[in-house]
Amino acid sequence: MDELNEKVPCRKTQLQDLLDLMGEDDEPLPVSVFISGDMATGKSLCVNTVLQYLGFKHVIINCIECYTPKIMYEAILTGLYDNQLDIKCDSLWELMNNLNAYSAEQTRYEPIVLVFDRAERFQNMDQSIMSTFLRLREFCSLNICTFFITYLIYDNFYFKTGVRQPITMYFPNYNKDELFKIIFLHQKAFVRHVTSYHIVDHGIKEDLERPELFENFLNAFLSVFYRPCRDLIELHYMAKVNFAKYCEPIIRNEIKSTDLPKLWRHIAPILKVSLELLYLRIHTSTPATTSAGTNNESTELQNLNFKNTLKEELLSTKAFAQSFELPFYSKFLLIAAYLASYNPPKEDKRLFMKNHGKQRKRMQQVKAKAKITEKLNTQLGPKVFTLDRLLAIFYAILEEKTGLTSNLLSQIATLVELKLLAGSKEIDLDTPKYKCIVGYDFISAVAQTVGFNVRKYLYDFI
């Protein structure tokens, strides 16, 4: 068990549950297991690691690559027969015949596991395919189990006829401490990434390799990024990008690696700008720089490049947003989501209704308006809002009249899938909640494409 925990950190409970489900080599496997959880929560890694540890024969089918039933059937048989290339299978009936023929060749009751990764793609296929795989044991004489790995919960899959209920497992998101531990394991890779873009003296390289430096950076990084993002892959990428910027003043001998307050003042505005680039993967790489004192002209040039990096990234963000090919109503839904995330709910009547009545100014309201920049709503990050509030703001800012159709609601789901909106994890099924995770520069660029003035409807700018 210790070996598994080293390969898959922070997933001890889930690994133990999988081992308990699989049992020993001579025990019957469960018929089917359905594993759900958000992206980058270790679902596939845990399953693959456990199967390799137990030594069970298994076939991993990526449902994105196997986009038709025929390709999927042939991938299953190819994996069972150790990559024989002449296998043809066009239907479920042929697949069952081949599986029964394979069982006749077996000398013992060997455990076999089929792993369907990205199983949400079954929704685009005939319902009979997934329902058959859920009860595959009944159609062949094999000790076979099917795993379905997806970010959707089982209730999202609808079957017209009754199906066998699988064993369900849920992988929760990593908490802040777990994310810190996992990213910290890649400290050496982060340092190698920095030194590959800079020519670093031996003494400075030793400072960069100090665990305390990377630990301080991660604490600062997660304090900004943990709230809007829990995706480990995206956090790992953004941490690598920002760690290089965190180390640049150290490489230029402008700030010592032990001077934490100056390092924080240096990286804080960079992290705020990077937060607007979350999920966009827009980054301007800098060429290799020399250490301090080697060449004054090259140092000044690199300083100029460093100062211009944030401006270039913001311009690229606007260009990316303006070329974003969203439908007309999706753009207004995204704008409405941004307004709902960054405006207090009690101000909706004042902002979006023409006849909202007169409002008497009180001393508390005057003092509240005298907020410093750090306390503005647009600086504090997005707030969660309900679907009803999103639709109310959408209809308030949309000039033309349109009905509430299934197509309109599906566009909200598309915005969530594109990582422009985030769905709340603690939601009531009757009242889904969301928050907008794009920045002001991005949303203003989208608003320009439809001729909408965002500042007019933001409470911070009134």
XYZ file of C-alpha atoms in Angstrom:
462
model
C 0.000 0.000 0.000
C 2.896 2.360 0.713
C 4.132 1.803 -2.841
C 0.768 2.878 -4.240
C 0.619 5.964 -2.012
C 4.017 7.072 -3.310
C 2.884 6.753 -6.934
C -0.491 8.430 -6.316
C -0.189 10.954 -3.457
C -3.213 12.223 -1.516
C -5.521 9.435 -2.695
C -5.078 6.875 0.097
C -8.803 6.356 0.743
C -9.687 5.892 -2.931
C -6.789 3.471 -3.508
C -7.865 1.368 -0.539
C -11.478 1.304 -1.779
C -10.331 0.109 -5.218
C -8.171 -2.628 -3.685
C -11.100 -3.788 -1.558
C -13.355 -3.881 -4.641
C -10.923 -5.857 -6.788
C -10.128 -8.485 -4.173
C -7.639 -11.292 -4.805
C -6.657 -12.997 -8.037
C -9.024 -15.961 -7.581
C -12.058 -13.962 -6.426
C -14.886 -12.824 -8.729
C -14.697 -9.189 -9.762
C -17.573 -6.705 -9.398
C -19.769 -6.545 -12.502
C -19.300 -2.798 -13.132
C -17.874 0.240 -11.351
C -18.760 3.872 -12.143
C -16.146 6.458 -11.064
C -16.997 10.150 -11.196
C -15.274 13.348 -10.168
C -13.962 16.589 -11.607
C -11.176 16.739 -14.151
C -7.639 16.202 -12.822
C -8.654 14.476 -9.580
C -6.619 11.306 -10.171
C -9.397 8.938 -11.298
C -7.626 7.327 -14.257
C -4.247 7.322 -12.506
C -5.638 5.518 -9.455
C -7.394 2.845 -11.524
C -4.377 2.218 -13.782
C -1.976 2.082 -10.827
C -4.136 -0.405 -8.904
C -4.569 -2.673 -11.946
C -0.820 -2.681 -12.615
C -0.124 -3.356 -8.936
C -2.515 -6.335 -8.877
C -1.262 -7.618 -12.232
C -4.778 -8.070 -13.649
C -5.223 -8.240 -17.414
C -6.859 -4.981 -18.419
C -7.694 -2.956 -21.507
C -7.956 0.843 -21.358
C -10.332 2.343 -23.925
C -10.214 6.101 -24.435
C -13.737 6.977 -25.584
C -12.492 10.128 -27.334
C -10.150 8.101 -29.540
C -12.680 5.272 -29.960
C -15.370 7.604 -31.249
C -17.449 4.919 -33.022
C -18.739 1.590 -31.661
C -16.769 -0.373 -34.289
C -13.448 1.196 -33.231
C -14.331 0.565 -29.580
C -15.132 -3.124 -30.125
C -11.929 -3.693 -32.076
C -9.875 -1.868 -29.420
C -11.268 -4.223 -26.746
C -10.462 -7.364 -28.717
C -7.036 -6.063 -29.783
C -6.141 -5.461 -26.138
C -7.309 -8.928 -25.092
C -5.431 -10.685 -27.886
C -2.217 -8.678 -27.261
C -2.354 -6.289 -30.201
C -3.224 -8.651 -33.044
C -4.019 -6.382 -35.998
C -6.368 -8.596 -38.030
C -9.361 -8.441 -35.677
C -12.587 -7.102 -37.200
C -15.757 -6.498 -35.213
C -18.783 -4.542 -36.428
C -21.497 -5.185 -33.825
C -22.200 -6.080 -30.212
C -23.252 -9.556 -31.308
C -19.847 -10.175 -32.910
C -18.117 -8.789 -29.806
C -19.963 -11.277 -27.563
C -19.060 -14.155 -29.879
C -15.406 -13.139 -29.791
C -15.434 -12.812 -25.995
C -16.975 -16.268 -25.617
C -14.372 -17.659 -28.014
C -11.666 -15.997 -25.931
C -13.078 -17.536 -22.719
C -12.935 -21.008 -24.305
C -9.180 -20.563 -24.814
C -8.542 -19.654 -21.158
C -7.170 -22.316 -18.833
C -8.222 -20.542 -15.619
C -10.756 -18.030 -14.378
C -8.518 -15.051 -15.119
C -9.700 -11.602 -13.962
C -10.174 -9.151 -16.857
C -10.953 -5.438 -16.521
C -12.198 -3.071 -19.247
C -11.618 0.613 -18.416
C -13.674 3.152 -20.379
C -12.002 6.523 -19.860
C -13.975 9.706 -20.692
C -17.149 7.630 -20.521
C -19.361 10.706 -21.006
C -18.916 10.043 -24.750
C -21.349 7.126 -24.382
C -24.095 9.761 -24.379
C -23.417 10.262 -28.107
C -23.852 6.548 -28.850
C -26.793 4.180 -28.772
C -28.068 3.543 -25.235
C -27.868 -0.207 -25.707
C -24.052 -0.069 -25.896
C -23.468 1.287 -22.392
C -26.308 -0.759 -20.896
C -24.701 -3.899 -22.384
C -21.281 -3.062 -20.956
C -22.869 -2.435 -17.537
C -23.945 -6.103 -17.488
C -21.243 -7.603 -19.689
C -20.651 -10.481 -17.236
C -24.093 -11.880 -18.065
C -23.305 -12.263 -21.784
C -19.944 -14.057 -21.631
C -18.232 -16.689 -19.534
C -15.452 -14.428 -18.274
C -14.504 -13.027 -14.890
C -14.792 -9.557 -16.381
C -15.435 -6.132 -14.878
C -16.110 -2.803 -16.604
C -14.941 0.552 -15.215
C -16.521 3.818 -16.390
C -14.471 6.946 -15.641
C -16.070 10.344 -16.252
C -16.552 13.806 -14.783
C -20.351 13.321 -14.902
C -22.383 11.685 -12.165
C -24.319 8.506 -12.951
C -27.677 10.320 -12.862
C -26.653 12.193 -16.036
C -26.930 8.955 -18.005
C -30.500 8.197 -19.033
C -31.650 4.737 -20.096
C -35.080 3.995 -21.518
C -35.029 0.462 -20.128
C -33.855 -0.737 -16.741
C -30.133 -1.401 -16.399
C -27.932 -3.004 -13.800
C -26.825 -0.388 -11.270
C -23.013 -0.179 -11.053
C -20.968 0.378 -7.916
C -20.361 4.139 -7.776
C -17.275 5.926 -6.479
C -16.654 9.657 -6.219
C -13.274 11.386 -6.293
C -13.451 14.766 -4.505
C -11.340 17.764 -5.464
C -7.928 18.156 -3.873
C -7.894 20.581 -0.974
C -5.308 23.350 -0.613
C -2.827 21.273 1.386
C -3.045 18.367 -1.064
C -2.492 20.655 -4.055
C 0.523 22.143 -2.287
C 1.964 18.688 -1.614
C 1.457 17.432 -5.180
C 2.886 20.523 -6.908
C 5.786 20.619 -4.451
C 6.845 17.149 -5.657
C 7.787 18.770 -9.001
C 10.098 21.404 -7.503
C 13.180 20.181 -9.412
C 11.273 20.274 -12.715
C 10.234 23.882 -11.995
C 13.848 24.891 -11.310
C 15.018 23.174 -14.513
C 12.361 25.119 -16.431
C 13.701 28.417 -15.029
C 17.362 27.599 -15.684
C 16.570 26.526 -19.250
C 15.522 30.115 -20.072
C 18.276 31.895 -18.115
C 22.028 31.643 -17.749
C 22.399 31.336 -13.976
C 25.512 31.505 -11.770
C 26.250 28.532 -9.541
C 25.484 30.446 -6.348
C 22.140 31.723 -7.637
C 21.244 28.234 -8.858
C 21.758 26.919 -5.328
C 19.387 29.625 -4.057
C 16.757 28.624 -6.639
C 17.046 24.983 -5.615
C 16.310 25.738 -1.966
C 12.980 24.081 -0.979
C 12.109 27.094 1.186
C 12.040 29.398 -1.860
C 9.628 27.165 -3.761
C 7.544 26.663 -0.621
C 7.140 30.424 -0.166
C 6.192 30.823 -3.818
C 3.569 28.072 -3.630
C 1.981 29.613 -0.546
C 1.677 32.953 -2.353
C 0.483 31.309 -5.568
C -2.240 29.181 -3.959
C -3.458 32.095 -1.859
C -4.455 33.766 -5.153
C -5.368 30.837 -7.409
C -6.956 28.278 -5.068
C -10.328 29.996 -4.819
C -11.112 30.370 -8.576
C -9.419 27.142 -9.734
C -9.125 23.595 -8.357
C -7.912 21.982 -11.593
C -4.511 20.447 -10.795
C -3.333 20.472 -14.425
C -4.119 24.160 -14.889
C -2.651 25.084 -11.502
C 0.543 23.177 -12.331
C 0.873 25.056 -15.638
C 0.203 28.494 -14.126
C 2.600 27.786 -11.251
C 5.375 26.920 -13.717
C 4.770 30.142 -15.682
C 4.702 32.363 -12.603
C 7.618 30.704 -10.819
C 9.872 31.783 -13.691
C 8.705 35.396 -13.158
C 9.110 34.985 -9.392
C 12.783 34.050 -9.856
C 13.739 36.744 -12.373
C 14.681 39.472 -9.818
C 16.702 36.865 -7.902
C 18.608 35.942 -11.064
C 19.287 39.636 -11.753
C 20.504 40.117 -8.134
C 17.827 42.752 -7.537
C 16.158 40.862 -4.676
C 17.682 38.276 -2.351
C 15.992 34.881 -2.193
C 15.461 35.313 1.563
C 13.731 38.721 1.280
C 10.136 37.459 1.306
C 8.315 40.837 1.577
C 10.036 42.225 -1.536
C 9.423 38.986 -3.435
C 5.735 39.151 -2.507
C 5.433 42.772 -3.644
C 7.100 41.756 -6.901
C 4.893 38.732 -7.637
C 1.495 39.995 -6.316
C 0.580 42.156 -9.366
C 1.860 39.460 -11.721
C -0.375 36.847 -10.085
C -3.413 39.147 -10.404
C -2.797 39.546 -14.127
C -2.158 35.813 -14.538
C -5.517 35.154 -12.906
C -7.175 36.788 -15.925
C -5.280 34.389 -18.213
C -6.525 31.305 -16.341
C -7.432 28.437 -18.733
C -6.411 30.518 -21.771
C -2.827 29.186 -21.972
C -1.561 32.534 -23.275
C 2.040 33.131 -22.294
C 4.884 35.193 -23.743
C 8.135 33.295 -23.260
C 11.308 35.280 -22.617
C 14.664 34.394 -24.150
C 17.645 33.278 -22.106
C 19.117 36.036 -19.927
C 22.545 36.384 -18.410
C 23.324 36.777 -14.721
C 23.915 40.261 -13.261
C 27.146 42.012 -14.116
C 27.948 40.117 -17.316
C 26.451 42.521 -19.831
C 24.749 45.803 -18.941
C 23.096 46.250 -22.318
C 21.555 42.773 -22.308
C 20.367 43.326 -18.711
C 18.608 46.565 -19.655
C 17.035 44.855 -22.643
C 15.756 42.024 -20.460
C 14.396 44.523 -17.925
C 12.471 46.196 -20.730
C 11.153 42.841 -21.936
C 10.128 41.916 -18.400
C 8.182 45.168 -17.950
C 6.439 44.730 -21.302
C 5.442 41.111 -20.672
C 2.255 41.928 -18.753
C 1.167 44.470 -21.369
C 1.751 41.988 -24.191
C -0.213 39.284 -22.375
C -3.162 41.637 -21.821
C -3.175 42.625 -25.492
C -3.078 38.967 -26.502
C -5.983 38.303 -24.118
C -8.089 40.983 -25.822
C -7.207 39.664 -29.272
C -8.102 36.147 -28.173
C -11.422 37.266 -26.680
C -12.393 39.253 -29.785
C -11.757 36.212 -31.977
C -13.685 33.887 -29.637
C -16.382 32.360 -31.815
C -19.295 32.350 -29.379
C -22.934 32.588 -30.501
C -24.650 35.947 -30.058
C -26.721 34.916 -27.027
C -23.755 33.092 -25.443
C -21.821 36.359 -25.400
C -24.661 38.104 -23.564
C -24.948 35.146 -21.170
C -21.221 35.439 -20.429
C -21.565 39.208 -19.880
C -24.568 38.624 -17.603
C -22.564 36.023 -15.669
C -19.714 38.496 -15.175
C -22.119 41.191 -13.941
C -23.746 38.697 -11.572
C -20.334 37.651 -10.190
C -19.007 41.159 -9.614
C -22.128 43.094 -8.538
C -23.833 42.833 -5.136
C -27.274 41.175 -5.502
C -28.954 44.028 -3.589
C -27.870 46.479 -6.334
C -29.483 44.546 -9.226
C -32.683 46.610 -9.129
C -30.737 49.859 -9.246
C -28.420 48.702 -12.057
C -30.780 46.887 -14.403
C -34.223 48.466 -13.942
C -35.145 51.810 -15.493
C -37.789 52.785 -12.904
C -36.001 51.706 -9.735
C -37.052 54.793 -7.785
C -34.941 57.337 -5.953
C -32.352 56.162 -3.488
C -31.420 58.337 -0.543
C -27.725 58.434 0.236
C -26.842 57.411 3.744
C -23.553 57.991 5.545
C -22.797 54.261 5.482
C -23.199 54.169 1.705
C -20.916 57.198 1.271
C -18.234 55.538 3.371
C -18.689 52.253 1.513
C -18.037 54.011 -1.791
C -14.701 55.278 -0.453
C -13.175 51.854 -0.874
C -9.530 51.330 -1.685
C -8.658 49.518 -4.897
C -7.915 46.210 -3.176
C -11.474 46.046 -1.818
C -13.320 46.642 -5.075
C -15.595 43.812 -6.167
C -13.647 43.463 -9.407
C -10.467 42.907 -7.366
C -11.860 40.524 -4.743
C -12.741 37.801 -7.244
C -15.999 36.338 -8.562
C -18.965 35.530 -6.337
C -21.391 32.651 -6.803
C -24.821 33.407 -8.313
C -27.946 31.393 -9.070
C -29.321 30.467 -12.468
C -32.435 32.598 -11.866
C -30.317 35.699 -11.246
C -28.216 35.008 -14.349
C -31.312 34.779 -16.559
C -32.842 37.899 -14.979
C -29.728 39.971 -15.767
C -29.511 38.415 -19.239
C -33.027 39.524 -20.141
C -32.409 42.955 -18.580
C -29.349 43.744 -20.739
C -30.629 42.094 -23.921
C -32.493 44.614 -26.047
C -34.421 42.153 -28.182
C -36.957 39.703 -26.759
C -36.308 35.968 -26.820
C -37.930 33.018 -25.085
C -36.351 30.688 -22.562
C -35.594 27.634 -24.716
C -33.551 24.484 -24.232
C -31.051 25.851 -26.749
C -30.458 28.887 -24.528
C -29.926 26.722 -21.440
C -27.569 24.438 -23.328
C -25.386 27.460 -24.120
C -24.848 27.930 -20.373
C -23.589 24.346 -20.174
C -21.286 25.088 -23.115
C -19.795 28.088 -21.295
C -19.100 25.844 -18.298
C -17.441 23.251 -20.526
C -15.282 25.966 -22.112
C -14.101 26.943 -18.597
C -15.563 30.443 -18.943
C -18.053 29.713 -16.160
C -17.537 27.432 -13.183
C -20.331 25.411 -11.626
C -20.491 25.367 -7.839
C -19.667 21.978 -6.277
C -22.064 22.427 -3.390
C -25.286 22.955 -5.304
C -28.898 22.071 -4.877
C -30.254 20.209 -7.874
C -33.197 22.620 -8.020
C -31.073 25.792 -7.933
C -27.783 25.375 -9.820
C -25.113 27.979 -9.061
C -22.255 29.346 -11.147
C -19.513 31.948 -11.120
C -17.701 33.725 -13.941
C -13.960 33.024 -14.051
C -12.839 35.394 -16.820
C -11.323 38.793 -16.105
C -12.445 42.323 -16.881
C -10.181 42.705 -19.936
C -11.552 39.518 -21.460
C -15.202 40.380 -20.813
C -14.827 43.955 -22.084
C -13.277 42.622 -25.306
C -16.237 40.230 -25.737
C -18.659 43.079 -24.993
C -17.080 45.213 -27.718
C -18.010 42.599 -30.324
C -21.720 43.082 -29.490
C -21.549 46.829 -28.770
C -22.190 46.561 -25.014
C -20.699 48.878 -22.343
C -19.775 46.740 -19.338
C -18.596 49.621 -17.139
C -22.071 51.152 -17.229
C -23.481 48.164 -15.324
C -20.644 47.531 -12.832
C -21.245 48.746 -9.285
C -17.556 49.591 -8.814
C -17.681 52.229 -11.563
C -20.884 53.986 -10.533
